Every structure is written in C-alpha cells, then in structure tokens.
C-alpha cells in the first residue's frame, strides 16, 4: 500500500529537506511523486542541465526509506522555451495564443515541444533508470488538463497527417464526413483545418475526428516518453495521472499503454452527494485495468483553492474518501501535495504538511491514515466482483455532444445517474465498453449509446442471447463511427433484438408562452412511477412486451418501456430518459429481475441508508458512512483493523470498516 504525495522540493531551501523526510516518516509516507513541475529547475536554459539537486534529494529520500515516483517534468515548459520557440504555444479556436505565465502552455503536437521534452526525458531516464529509489515513472501530468483542445498551426499540420493516415485518400474523408452537404467537399488534405471558429455549425464528422485526433496526439506524447524511458532500460512501471472521466482523452485506449492506472480526484467536500461522483471515478479506474491495482495519485488533505469557494473537508472525510478508493481496488493513497506551498497560485491548497504546522487537524488525520494503511493486511487483487456493468464510451461521448441534435444531452451526467442508482442500492458495478467481455455480468445498462459500432452492437446482442439482461435507452444506435445515420432508419442494429422500431425522438421542451410544449413524460408499471425527461420517443412495438406506457401528453398510451425475452436473456428498451428517481425505480426493477443481490445480502431491507456504501474487493467488504447520521446493520466477519469477529457494524459519520466475510 503506497502512501504519500507530490513532492516539490525545488520550492524550498535545501535545509528544509531533512525535516521533510523526517516528517514523511512520521506520517507513514512510502512514496513521493518527485519533480512534476521542475523542468525550469532541472534545465534552467537550453543545453544547461542541473541534476545535482535532484541527485541529492533522491539520495536523501532513499536513505529515509521513501520510494520515488519520478516525474519526467515535461508538463510545464520553462519560460525560455516559449521565448526561444514561440511556436510551441497553443491557441484557442479564435487563434488567440495561450501565453506563458501559468503552467502547461504547450501544443502537444509541436515538434519543438516534443524534441525538447524528449531531450529532457532522455537525460532523466539515463541518469535514474537504475536508481534503487525510483519505483515508478510519472510521465508529464494530467495530459489535456486546462487546454482540452489546441487549434494551433502545429495542430493543423498534425491533424492533416492524422487524417491522411486514417483515410488514405481525400475521397474516403469526403465520404466519411458527408462533405457534399453545404459544399464542404475537399480537394486535398491541405484544405482541411482544425474546427476553428466558423460562421455556423461545423461538420460533425470533423468535430468527432478532431476529438479522436486530440486524444491520440496526447497519447503520442505519453508513448514518446515511455519509449525513451524503456530505451534507457528502465524496468519500473510507467504511468501518467488520469482525471476520472475526462472528456478529451479516451482512457479505454490509453489504459492499454499504462502499466498501472493512477487517478487524481477532488470531490467537493461541501456537496453531500459528491461521494457518488468519486465512487464513479474509482469504479472507472478499477474497470480500466481490472487485474492491476490502481493508485489514487492525487487528492486533497483538506480544502482546495480552485473552486469559487473552497470548503474544508469535515473531520474524517478525507480518510472515508481514501477508503472509497482502497475498497475499489486502489493500492495507494497519495495527495497533492506533501508540503503546502508558500508562494504561487496554489498556496491556499491544503497539503499533507500544512503551512500552519503539525499541531493541526490535517496533520493528525494525515498521520492517522498513514498508520492505518500501513497496518492493513494485503487486500485481494484483480477480483471481479460486479454482476452489473454500465456502458461508458468516449467516442459516443464526443459524438452525442456534437451540436444540432433534438436536445442537448450531458452524456457523463446521464451515465453517472445510472451508476448512482445502482450505487444507492449497495450493488457493485463496473464500467465497460460495448465491445468488452461481458460474460461475467448478469445486467448490462447501456445509456444513450448514440454512436454504436458494429462490434459493440453484436457483442451486446450476444450478451442478451447468452442469458444476460440488457437495457438499451433512448437515443441509442443511431449513427456509425463517422456520426452518419445508418441505412434503414434508427436502432437498426439492436431493434430486432429489442423488438421495437423508433419512428421519432420527440424532444421534451418546457412549455413556452406561445407554443404549448411538454416538459416531462410520466409512465408507471411494476417498477413504480417514472418521470421521463428530455426525450419521449415515438416507438412501435413489434415483438416486445410493453412494461409501461406514457400517460397524458402527446404520446398518451404509447409504449415507454418494453421488454423482450431473447435466447436465455432479456432485452429492455426505455424510450425516454428518466429523472434520478425514475432511474432508481427502473434500476431497482432490473436488478431484481436479473436476480442481483447487493454487496451485503439484504442490506436495503435492513434499512441501510443510501449514504452508506458497501463495496466488495474479493472477500473483503468495505462499508463507509458518508452521511450525517450513524448507521447500524448486520455484517458478519473479521474486522481487518481490530482483528475482532463481528456480527454487526455501527458507523458514525465518515466511519468505515473493512470486514473479511466469514
Ligand atoms: C491537479 C494537478 C496538481 C494540482 C492539483 C490541485 O490535480 O495535477 O498539480 O494543481 O490539481 O488540486
């Protein structure tokens, strides 16, 4: 179990370093991420490298028994880089430059940036590949953060090349993007631009490809550095820190290139429901590479600095959120950062060692958690415990949020709504791609799968035929990988399985003063009352059974929710987007129909509050109380921390227990 944080010794005089190490040992720190923003300290000018200080601090850490996750320091080029090579600077869609003076001002496709980064990483890797303190490589930092999309000239050239590689010839691009529309037909790749500011809507295929290109360009930077590290014969695991569900980077594709998944996560301590979003992020991280434990690479010990207002964490909240990660497969808890900065934009950001010193609640909680983690026995690794999977797909995310649709949808929020519904029922859930191996699941929920490639559709179909319960929801299976309608209407691939045909989408809009509209579409059934929002599709039932019909309004009496027995399984179609309560009702119905038990059998019936989580990691069940009230419930096993045999558990707010089931 790793414990530690980002360590930025370059911000401090060297006489502070020995005290840092002493305090780290006191706090139970086992590993620090070193040098993430130290490029200007390592290379103060072109061709000038200073590794002496880095040698000294790595040596001190090693003597102190603290391992190093060594950063490649390429995340924030020093001012001399842009002063000498202004072409490395990124640009927004209007062509305005993002100037230096903050951090991460580089165009990921800039050949100059890449060659300067490569030179730096080469020196670092050659120097430290064999150093016994270095146990991991931390490439760059939060790729794509701050600048989601870059529209610079470097990006333009790289985009054209990327398109040429993807399509081979310009005719294939024209076909994919449907460019006879609005006279957009291209004569050569040299005529194609990034989707910079234009008079009106861009071509959706172009927007989608720009997203793909951006994710690939960032990944290329990571791979370039990883290859340099490997070429120096470094054998340590290589990673870069993810940011939960982060739209610009398709982490399904990235995960294959990570030796270990690491994540940064900052739930708002002031939002009583924010633990659900962090639960989602942690489930996603485990799902990205299920057989390898992941690390929570950054969280805050207390308050942040970057929200408009930054509430402190409540007593115990930091540890409760840490255990939320451990329970979901994390083998390490780290923070941004070790010692609170004295200067700079993040001086109000909490740290493991606060500026106010060690006689502080933060320090007591940090040292307390360090001791607890150190005392934990080894936890099961790579256990596959979920019977429910929710489909979450980046390409779909990009495409469904293109403009000019019947209604604007927030894809992540809709996926998270289903996750929260299952989570509230204390049921374990994984995130998957439509094309993943689904054989271990009994229920697969596929919200708003607007862009559905053939392999994904076939896989979902096979899952249901093999006995799975599959839920497909409104606005799914509409376009191919180029964001073009498929021939034959809508739901063309899954319609026969579901036994329904979609005629139209029926956006639900708030009634205006002049035009009478319809904002919601209610329906009821064995699952209870459900309020449909955003869309109420006009569907025709061909071979399915209707479970619920819209009541009132434009679609009065028309099917809202259907089911069809297929092979050994069942395929459900939901012709609308339920609100949170309705989502919970439908999820509860499906869990019951699929015979899926909560993590701890019978918990809901025992009155376990929705604010208590129950998460399984092999034979270890972690229960965490994120609510404001105490909770007591039956749970038999061995308490991993006290070693005692227990039959029931009482949890005060933010308390948790790890129970090895008997
Ligand atoms: C990100 C960065 C860190 C720091 C934190 C602050 O996660 O990686 O360098 O800025 O945010 O919360």
XYZ file of C-alpha atoms and ligand atoms in Angstrom:
674
model
C 0.000 0.000 0.000
C 1.644 3.240 -1.120
C 1.147 6.429 0.848
C 2.477 9.878 0.004
C 2.062 12.778 -2.360
C 3.537 15.167 -4.899
C 6.811 16.436 -3.514
C 8.142 19.736 -4.857
C 11.455 20.238 -3.016
C 12.534 22.795 -5.623
C 10.124 25.222 -3.947
C 12.121 25.061 -0.712
C 15.657 25.785 0.524
C 17.662 22.614 0.920
C 17.841 22.894 4.691
C 14.105 22.125 4.770
C 14.602 18.772 3.030
C 15.869 16.727 6.005
C 12.893 17.908 8.036
C 10.608 16.921 5.161
C 11.973 13.397 5.208
C 11.687 13.128 8.961
C 8.081 14.290 8.831
C 7.319 11.969 5.930
C 8.471 9.043 8.024
C 6.303 10.261 10.862
C 3.296 10.391 8.529
C 3.913 6.905 7.149
C 4.855 8.175 3.682
C 6.223 5.387 1.499
C 6.430 7.107 -1.894
C 6.507 10.633 -3.340
C 5.950 11.895 -6.873
C 9.024 13.993 -7.478
C 9.740 16.820 -9.875
C 6.424 17.083 -11.724
C 6.854 20.835 -12.302
C 10.640 21.005 -12.000
C 11.618 21.467 -15.655
C 12.937 25.018 -15.106
C 14.972 23.825 -12.105
C 16.447 20.856 -13.977
C 17.077 22.739 -17.212
C 17.410 26.478 -16.492
C 18.445 27.213 -20.090
C 18.686 25.346 -23.351
C 21.536 22.856 -23.168
C 22.106 23.506 -19.436
C 21.103 20.713 -17.082
C 21.403 20.648 -13.310
C 20.831 17.245 -11.785
C 22.917 17.738 -8.651
C 19.998 18.872 -6.522
C 17.864 16.026 -7.840
C 20.621 13.535 -7.055
C 20.776 14.917 -3.529
C 17.053 14.804 -2.816
C 16.601 11.353 -4.354
C 19.544 10.206 -2.233
C 18.020 11.679 0.925
C 14.657 10.088 0.195
C 16.314 6.762 -0.427
C 18.238 6.947 2.829
C 14.953 7.730 4.538
C 13.333 4.640 3.036
C 10.985 6.641 0.827
C 10.483 5.484 -2.736
C 10.292 7.841 -5.683
C 7.694 8.047 -8.441
C 9.969 10.097 -10.681
C 8.277 12.636 -12.905
C 9.558 13.381 -16.375
C 8.930 17.090 -15.659
C 7.598 17.798 -19.154
C 4.215 19.178 -18.054
C 5.250 22.780 -17.796
C 7.910 24.105 -20.161
C 10.030 26.921 -18.648
C 9.734 30.475 -19.955
C 12.923 30.143 -22.058
C 11.168 27.548 -24.193
C 8.405 29.837 -25.440
C 10.703 32.878 -25.521
C 13.011 31.000 -27.897
C 10.372 28.978 -29.727
C 7.039 30.833 -29.606
C 5.596 28.226 -31.976
C 5.289 25.783 -29.054
C 2.435 27.861 -27.611
C -1.109 26.537 -28.060
C -4.010 28.529 -29.486
C -7.730 28.654 -28.938
C -10.364 28.317 -31.665
C -10.083 32.049 -32.466
C -6.345 31.815 -32.992
C -5.596 33.588 -29.688
C -2.400 32.380 -28.057
C -2.224 30.879 -24.586
C 0.806 32.706 -23.244
C 3.303 31.526 -20.632
C 2.982 32.661 -17.029
C 0.782 29.839 -15.763
C 1.537 26.192 -16.497
C 1.154 23.615 -19.237
C 1.367 26.159 -22.071
C 2.443 23.841 -24.854
C 0.900 22.488 -28.031
C 1.119 18.693 -27.714
C 1.713 18.380 -31.464
C 4.504 20.956 -31.576
C 7.622 19.262 -32.986
C 9.795 21.672 -30.954
C 7.979 20.856 -27.725
C 8.312 17.166 -28.434
C 12.005 17.328 -29.199
C 12.771 19.446 -26.094
C 10.680 17.081 -23.956
C 12.419 14.079 -25.480
C 15.846 15.563 -24.718
C 14.871 16.164 -21.098
C 13.369 12.706 -20.595
C 16.371 11.060 -22.221
C 18.719 12.703 -19.705
C 16.452 11.850 -16.765
C 15.914 8.252 -17.819
C 19.587 7.626 -18.460
C 20.515 9.088 -15.100
C 17.880 7.455 -12.897
C 16.761 4.248 -14.683
C 18.819 2.096 -12.340
C 18.435 4.188 -9.193
C 17.121 1.938 -6.407
C 14.876 4.708 -5.030
C 12.923 5.054 -8.273
C 9.988 2.631 -8.263
C 7.753 4.266 -10.860
C 7.839 6.817 -13.695
C 5.310 9.619 -13.714
C 5.075 10.847 -17.302
C 4.061 14.503 -17.695
C 0.973 15.420 -15.625
C -2.757 15.286 -16.286
C -2.492 15.308 -20.095
C -5.056 17.650 -21.628
C -5.944 19.401 -18.373
C -6.578 23.162 -18.722
C -6.252 23.071 -22.513
C -8.679 20.493 -23.760
C -8.265 21.266 -27.444
C -5.490 23.092 -29.249
C -6.066 24.829 -32.610
C -2.514 26.000 -33.333
C -0.692 25.665 -36.657
C 1.168 22.689 -35.203
C -2.182 21.047 -34.532
C -3.307 21.863 -38.058
C -0.347 20.075 -39.651
C -0.655 17.115 -37.331
C -4.413 16.845 -37.882
C -3.921 16.680 -41.655
C -1.377 13.894 -41.263
C -3.623 12.047 -38.840
C -6.496 12.272 -41.322
C -4.301 11.032 -44.151
C -3.312 8.030 -42.055
C -6.898 7.318 -41.128
C -8.491 7.722 -44.541
C -5.698 7.024 -47.013
C -7.180 9.384 -49.606
C -9.300 12.515 -49.585
C -12.245 10.738 -51.244
C -12.613 8.472 -48.214
C -12.640 11.514 -45.929
C -15.287 13.213 -48.086
C -17.399 10.089 -47.943
C -16.990 9.693 -44.162
C -17.828 13.308 -43.391
C -20.588 13.612 -45.991
C -18.984 16.726 -47.441
C -21.338 17.280 -50.361
C -23.522 18.809 -47.639
C -23.045 22.630 -47.552
C -20.432 22.464 -50.292
C -17.744 21.201 -47.950
C -16.080 18.819 -50.418
C -12.276 18.831 -50.019
C -9.834 18.549 -52.930
C -6.864 17.589 -50.742
C -5.891 17.197 -47.085
C -4.157 20.582 -47.284
C -7.610 22.208 -47.496
C -8.738 20.767 -44.138
C -8.437 22.876 -40.983
C -8.952 22.203 -37.297
C -12.534 23.171 -36.369
C -11.564 26.771 -35.649
C -14.179 29.477 -35.178
C -16.568 29.290 -38.141
C -19.756 31.166 -39.051
C -22.043 28.309 -38.060
C -22.041 24.609 -37.144
C -19.031 22.533 -38.084
C -19.234 19.225 -39.861
C -19.986 16.627 -37.124
C -17.569 14.089 -38.615
C -14.817 16.706 -38.486
C -15.612 17.517 -34.840
C -15.585 13.842 -33.915
C -12.294 13.226 -35.703
C -10.802 16.270 -34.004
C -11.626 14.712 -30.653
C -10.075 11.401 -31.729
C -7.031 13.192 -33.083
C -6.586 15.190 -29.860
C -6.771 12.096 -27.661
C -4.284 10.341 -29.958
C -1.923 13.350 -30.052
C -1.765 13.470 -26.260
C -1.273 9.723 -26.119
C 1.577 10.023 -28.642
C 3.348 12.397 -26.232
C 2.965 9.855 -23.436
C 4.180 6.999 -25.633
C 7.161 9.004 -26.835
C 8.294 9.493 -23.249
C 7.526 5.918 -22.268
C 9.639 4.613 -25.136
C 12.548 6.834 -24.102
C 12.273 5.523 -20.542
C 12.244 1.928 -21.764
C 15.126 2.611 -24.161
C 17.180 3.603 -21.116
C 16.460 0.085 -19.839
C 14.293 1.292 -17.001
C 12.107 -1.554 -15.785
C 9.857 0.300 -13.321
C 6.143 0.672 -14.114
C 5.287 3.761 -16.176
C 2.123 5.790 -15.709
C 0.535 9.177 -16.176
C -2.190 10.513 -13.900
C -5.781 10.374 -15.154
C -8.601 12.703 -14.113
C -11.586 10.424 -13.699
C -13.982 10.604 -16.622
C -12.066 13.229 -18.595
C -13.628 14.011 -21.949
C -10.527 14.896 -24.022
C -8.708 11.563 -23.551
C -10.218 8.175 -24.372
C -8.921 6.349 -21.329
C -10.092 2.970 -22.684
C -7.460 3.354 -25.396
C -4.932 4.886 -23.034
C -5.309 2.205 -20.344
C -3.645 -0.403 -22.547
C -0.468 1.724 -22.517
C -0.375 2.228 -18.718
C 1.489 -0.236 -16.524
C -0.603 1.000 -13.642
C -3.656 3.259 -13.675
C -3.348 6.361 -11.489
C -6.072 8.928 -10.859
C -6.475 12.430 -9.449
C -9.783 13.103 -7.745
C -11.135 16.147 -5.926
C -14.767 15.714 -4.857
C -16.306 18.870 -3.398
C -16.421 18.293 0.378
C -19.323 20.698 0.603
C -21.558 18.636 -1.665
C -23.140 15.777 0.319
C -23.603 13.797 -2.903
C -20.089 14.272 -4.295
C -19.012 10.896 -2.936
C -21.146 9.341 -5.679
C -19.139 11.052 -8.415
C -15.898 9.920 -6.766
C -17.345 6.393 -6.459
C -17.994 6.538 -10.207
C -14.426 7.702 -10.918
C -12.971 4.941 -8.749
C -15.164 2.266 -10.341
C -13.976 3.539 -13.710
C -10.310 3.375 -12.684
C -10.678 -0.209 -11.465
C -12.546 -1.136 -14.636
C -9.889 0.336 -16.936
C -7.385 -2.348 -15.887
C -9.186 -4.786 -13.626
C -6.278 -7.116 -12.934
C -3.800 -4.494 -11.725
C -4.377 -2.428 -8.566
C -4.553 1.282 -9.325
C -3.360 4.273 -7.288
C -5.192 7.363 -6.130
C -2.338 9.604 -7.232
C -3.771 12.913 -6.046
C -6.433 14.033 -3.638
C -6.521 16.867 -1.121
C -5.938 16.512 2.583
C -8.405 19.324 3.226
C -9.608 22.417 1.312
C -8.793 23.257 -2.307
C -8.027 26.620 -3.878
C -9.620 26.325 -7.306
C -13.364 26.281 -6.746
C -15.077 29.675 -6.381
C -15.354 28.846 -2.670
C -13.392 26.068 -1.030
C -14.933 24.361 1.962
C -12.736 22.323 4.280
C -13.188 18.579 4.484
C -15.156 17.528 7.548
C -13.297 15.595 10.241
C -12.860 12.046 8.948
C -13.999 12.841 5.413
C -10.543 12.596 3.876
C -9.984 9.108 5.285
C -13.504 7.994 4.290
C -12.878 9.116 0.693
C -9.478 7.415 0.734
C -11.048 4.138 1.793
C -13.574 4.529 -1.007
C -10.584 4.106 -3.343
C -8.939 1.258 -1.412
C -12.270 -0.572 -1.350
C -12.393 -0.290 -5.136
C -9.000 -1.782 -5.824
C -6.551 1.063 -5.118
C -3.243 0.006 -3.586
C -2.094 3.510 -2.802
C -3.345 6.849 -1.498
C -1.412 9.977 -2.414
C -2.034 13.683 -2.201
C -1.365 16.916 -3.933
C 0.944 17.828 -2.245
C 3.402 16.981 0.526
C 4.148 20.452 1.922
C 1.832 23.411 1.403
C 3.419 25.999 -0.909
C 4.487 29.366 0.425
C 4.170 31.121 -2.899
C 2.309 30.677 -6.135
C -1.268 30.110 -7.204
C -1.757 27.046 -5.005
C -0.619 28.444 -1.673
C -4.142 28.098 -0.254
C -4.413 24.469 -1.433
C -4.188 22.096 1.520
C -1.300 19.661 1.745
C -0.214 16.726 3.884
C 2.017 19.044 5.901
C 0.056 22.275 6.356
C 1.622 25.725 6.407
C 0.083 26.033 9.905
C 2.300 23.162 11.033
C 1.829 19.837 12.763
C -0.477 20.925 15.564
C -3.363 20.797 13.136
C -6.294 18.507 12.417
C -4.998 17.992 8.883
C -1.663 16.662 10.117
C -3.326 14.425 12.692
C -5.654 12.971 10.059
C -2.818 12.533 7.560
C -0.582 10.709 10.059
C -3.570 8.715 11.326
C -4.446 7.474 7.856
C -0.802 6.651 7.140
C -0.689 4.431 10.220
C -3.971 2.732 9.341
C -2.927 1.945 5.797
C 0.410 0.592 6.976
C -1.375 -1.769 9.351
C -3.766 -3.200 6.743
C -3.156 -6.750 5.597
C -2.692 -7.342 1.894
C -6.010 -6.998 0.092
C -7.277 -9.207 -2.749
C -6.081 -8.103 -6.195
C -7.825 -8.314 -9.514
C -11.048 -9.662 -8.068
C -14.005 -9.353 -10.431
C -16.927 -8.765 -8.161
C -19.595 -6.922 -10.136
C -22.606 -8.521 -11.771
C -23.730 -5.202 -13.218
C -21.920 -3.258 -15.919
C -22.710 0.181 -17.312
C -21.505 1.017 -20.796
C -19.414 4.179 -20.909
C -17.779 5.103 -24.183
C -15.640 8.116 -25.106
C -16.382 8.107 -28.847
C -20.074 8.101 -28.042
C -19.485 10.924 -25.546
C -17.834 13.060 -28.220
C -20.451 12.323 -30.859
C -23.570 12.617 -28.722
C -22.467 16.059 -27.537
C -21.999 17.384 -31.046
C -24.384 20.295 -31.662
C -27.576 20.261 -33.725
C -29.348 17.359 -32.017
C -33.014 17.164 -30.971
C -31.943 18.025 -27.443
C -28.590 18.756 -25.780
C -27.538 15.801 -23.619
C -24.896 15.703 -20.900
C -23.689 12.155 -21.503
C -21.472 11.826 -18.436
C -24.237 13.064 -16.144
C -26.662 10.537 -17.639
C -24.233 7.642 -17.226
C -23.494 8.796 -13.677
C -27.232 8.866 -12.973
C -27.449 5.124 -13.711
C -24.304 4.497 -11.710
C -25.718 6.419 -8.753
C -28.980 4.452 -8.973
C -27.127 1.138 -8.706
C -24.725 2.554 -6.108
C -27.620 3.685 -3.900
C -28.734 0.076 -3.822
C -25.362 -1.018 -2.434
C -24.663 -3.010 -5.559
C -21.226 -3.425 -7.130
C -20.855 -2.084 -10.654
C -18.178 -1.942 -13.363
C -17.860 0.407 -16.320
C -17.310 -1.247 -19.706
C -17.175 -0.615 -23.410
C -19.929 -2.141 -25.539
C -17.333 -4.428 -27.117
C -15.900 -5.671 -23.773
C -16.029 -9.222 -22.468
C -19.457 -9.168 -20.804
C -19.582 -12.811 -19.844
C -19.295 -12.229 -16.084
C -22.268 -9.854 -15.877
C -25.969 -10.503 -15.407
C -27.153 -6.980 -16.184
C -25.704 -4.505 -18.681
C -27.090 -0.971 -18.790
C -26.279 0.947 -21.958
C -27.413 4.568 -21.568
C -27.704 6.740 -24.682
C -25.433 4.710 -26.940
C -25.957 7.089 -29.866
C -22.788 6.032 -31.728
C -22.678 2.262 -31.761
C -20.147 0.441 -33.937
C -20.984 -2.984 -35.344
C -18.752 -4.929 -32.969
C -20.352 -3.282 -29.942
C -23.869 -3.961 -31.222
C -23.051 -7.602 -31.943
C -21.476 -8.011 -28.513
C -24.491 -6.563 -26.705
C -26.781 -8.799 -28.747
C -24.699 -11.892 -27.891
C -24.743 -10.950 -24.223
C -28.560 -10.970 -24.139
C -28.815 -14.127 -26.252
C -26.466 -15.855 -23.808
C -28.755 -15.105 -20.875
C -27.905 -11.535 -19.885
C -30.333 -8.737 -19.083
C -29.646 -5.801 -21.384
C -31.133 -2.318 -21.060
C -30.906 -0.009 -24.081
C -32.177 3.521 -23.617
C -33.495 6.338 -25.823
C -31.265 7.942 -28.444
C -29.199 4.804 -28.967
C -27.851 3.033 -32.036
C -28.411 5.990 -34.341
C -25.088 6.598 -36.079
C -21.979 4.835 -37.323
C -18.379 5.688 -36.367
C -18.466 8.750 -38.669
C -21.579 10.168 -36.989
C -23.744 9.321 -40.014
C -27.182 7.741 -39.761
C -27.156 4.112 -40.727
C -29.305 2.957 -43.618
C -32.764 1.729 -42.730
C -33.776 4.215 -40.036
C -32.923 4.190 -36.342
C -31.963 1.459 -33.901
C -31.052 -0.563 -36.974
C -28.701 -2.977 -35.238
C -30.447 -3.559 -31.909
C -34.065 -3.017 -32.979
C -34.713 -6.672 -33.929
C -33.281 -7.838 -30.597
C -35.340 -5.330 -28.631
C -38.438 -5.921 -30.711
C -39.071 -2.213 -31.222
C -38.767 0.343 -34.018
C -38.061 4.028 -33.383
C -40.076 6.438 -35.516
C -39.054 9.763 -33.986
C -37.272 11.269 -30.967
C -39.798 13.701 -29.529
C -37.726 16.219 -27.613
C -39.436 17.325 -24.416
C -39.284 21.082 -24.085
C -40.666 23.396 -21.450
C -43.973 24.928 -22.490
C -43.366 28.365 -23.928
C -45.755 31.312 -23.760
C -46.922 30.924 -27.354
C -46.188 27.329 -28.246
C -47.593 24.653 -25.961
C -44.807 22.176 -25.238
C -44.364 19.189 -22.994
C -41.539 19.085 -20.443
C -41.986 15.627 -18.947
C -43.410 12.272 -19.967
C -44.583 10.165 -16.996
C -45.338 6.457 -17.044
C -45.983 3.733 -14.481
C -45.551 -0.013 -14.227
C -44.346 -2.770 -11.921
C -41.282 -0.616 -11.228
C -43.333 2.303 -9.886
C -43.862 5.816 -11.221
C -41.261 7.197 -13.564
C -40.846 10.688 -14.959
C -39.339 10.744 -18.422
C -37.353 13.836 -19.369
C -35.558 15.301 -22.397
C -36.900 12.817 -24.959
C -40.097 10.807 -25.334
C -39.558 8.683 -28.398
C -42.327 7.504 -30.643
C -41.673 3.807 -30.837
C -43.525 0.874 -32.378
C -43.569 -2.411 -30.549
C -43.031 -5.280 -32.927
C -42.140 -8.348 -30.881
C -41.700 -6.893 -27.373
C -43.957 -6.674 -24.329
C -44.890 -3.251 -23.019
C -43.949 -2.750 -19.368
C -45.122 0.850 -19.135
C -46.872 3.393 -21.384
C -46.712 7.175 -21.368
C -49.656 8.729 -19.552
C -51.010 12.032 -20.839
C -49.479 14.427 -23.295
C -48.523 13.888 -26.891
C -47.737 10.188 -26.539
C -50.590 9.191 -24.228
C -50.898 5.408 -24.247
C -47.811 4.841 -26.382
C -45.067 2.470 -25.122
C -42.372 3.930 -22.862
C -40.624 0.851 -21.519
C -40.517 -2.559 -23.163
C -39.073 -5.985 -22.613
C -38.404 -8.920 -24.891
C -37.271 -12.426 -23.997
C -34.344 -13.300 -26.243
C -32.434 -16.559 -26.138
C -31.840 -17.142 -22.458
C -31.873 -13.443 -21.604
C -33.931 -10.296 -21.831
C -33.635 -7.081 -23.803
C -35.278 -3.921 -22.442
C -35.859 -0.627 -24.218
C -36.566 2.636 -22.479
C -37.955 5.254 -24.874
C -37.160 8.196 -22.617
C -34.584 9.442 -20.109
C -35.910 9.037 -16.566
C -35.098 11.601 -13.906
C -32.952 10.460 -10.960
C -35.868 8.967 -9.006
C -37.215 7.217 -12.090
C -33.769 5.885 -12.921
C -33.585 4.410 -9.423
C -37.014 2.762 -9.898
C -36.075 1.229 -13.230
C -32.653 0.131 -11.937
C -34.278 -1.490 -8.888
C -36.677 -3.396 -11.125
C -33.893 -4.643 -13.390
C -31.641 -5.679 -10.502
C -34.488 -7.691 -9.021
C -35.429 -9.254 -12.360
C -31.817 -10.206 -13.025
C -31.545 -11.671 -9.512
C -28.647 -9.465 -8.463
C -28.038 -9.186 -4.737
C -26.465 -6.155 -3.073
C -22.858 -6.401 -1.878
C -24.051 -7.470 1.525
C -27.149 -9.620 1.168
C -30.373 -7.975 2.206
C -28.865 -4.628 3.129
C -31.648 -2.401 1.776
C -34.231 -4.391 3.676
C -32.252 -3.858 6.854
C -32.663 -0.155 6.418
C -29.086 0.619 5.453
C -29.108 4.295 4.460
C -28.284 5.211 0.877
C -25.382 7.270 2.194
C -23.611 4.140 3.418
C -21.562 2.464 0.724
C -20.866 -1.257 0.668
C -18.084 -2.261 -1.723
C -16.554 -5.644 -2.331
C -12.900 -6.397 -3.062
C -12.786 -10.185 -3.202
C -13.710 -11.448 0.246
C -13.240 -8.024 1.851
C -16.333 -5.855 2.175
C -15.779 -2.189 2.973
C -18.643 -0.192 4.426
C -18.347 3.596 4.616
C -20.786 6.062 6.104
C -20.818 9.285 4.049
C -23.999 10.505 5.742
C -24.681 12.787 8.667
C -26.356 10.094 10.838
C -24.976 6.977 12.485
C -25.892 3.668 10.897
C -26.051 0.188 12.393
C -26.511 -3.026 10.443
C -25.684 -6.721 10.481
C -22.451 -7.790 8.820
C -20.596 -10.881 9.949
C -16.869 -11.413 9.585
C -13.494 -10.319 10.844
C -12.753 -6.636 11.234
C -9.463 -6.245 9.372
C -8.328 -3.371 11.572
C -9.202 -4.629 15.059
C -8.924 -8.329 14.261
C -12.192 -8.914 16.081
C -15.014 -11.133 14.933
C -18.135 -9.059 14.410
C -21.788 -9.794 13.700
C -22.878 -6.209 13.189
C -21.356 -2.833 12.489
C -22.117 0.658 13.770
C -20.728 3.549 11.754
C -20.658 7.164 12.891
C -20.497 9.774 10.090
C -17.359 9.191 7.943
C -16.514 5.983 9.763
C -15.698 2.846 7.806
C -14.865 -0.779 8.401
C -13.123 -3.382 6.317
C -14.679 -6.751 7.039
C -13.346 -10.058 5.789
C -16.520 -12.047 5.407
C -16.940 -15.205 7.388
C -4.091 18.808 -10.303
C -2.607 18.897 -10.560
C -1.811 19.293 -9.345
C -2.508 20.370 -8.551
C -3.882 19.891 -8.201
C -4.641 20.897 -7.348
O -4.510 17.577 -9.922
O -2.089 17.706 -11.078
O -0.547 19.747 -9.787
O -2.588 21.538 -9.311
O -4.620 19.695 -9.376
O -5.862 20.389 -6.913
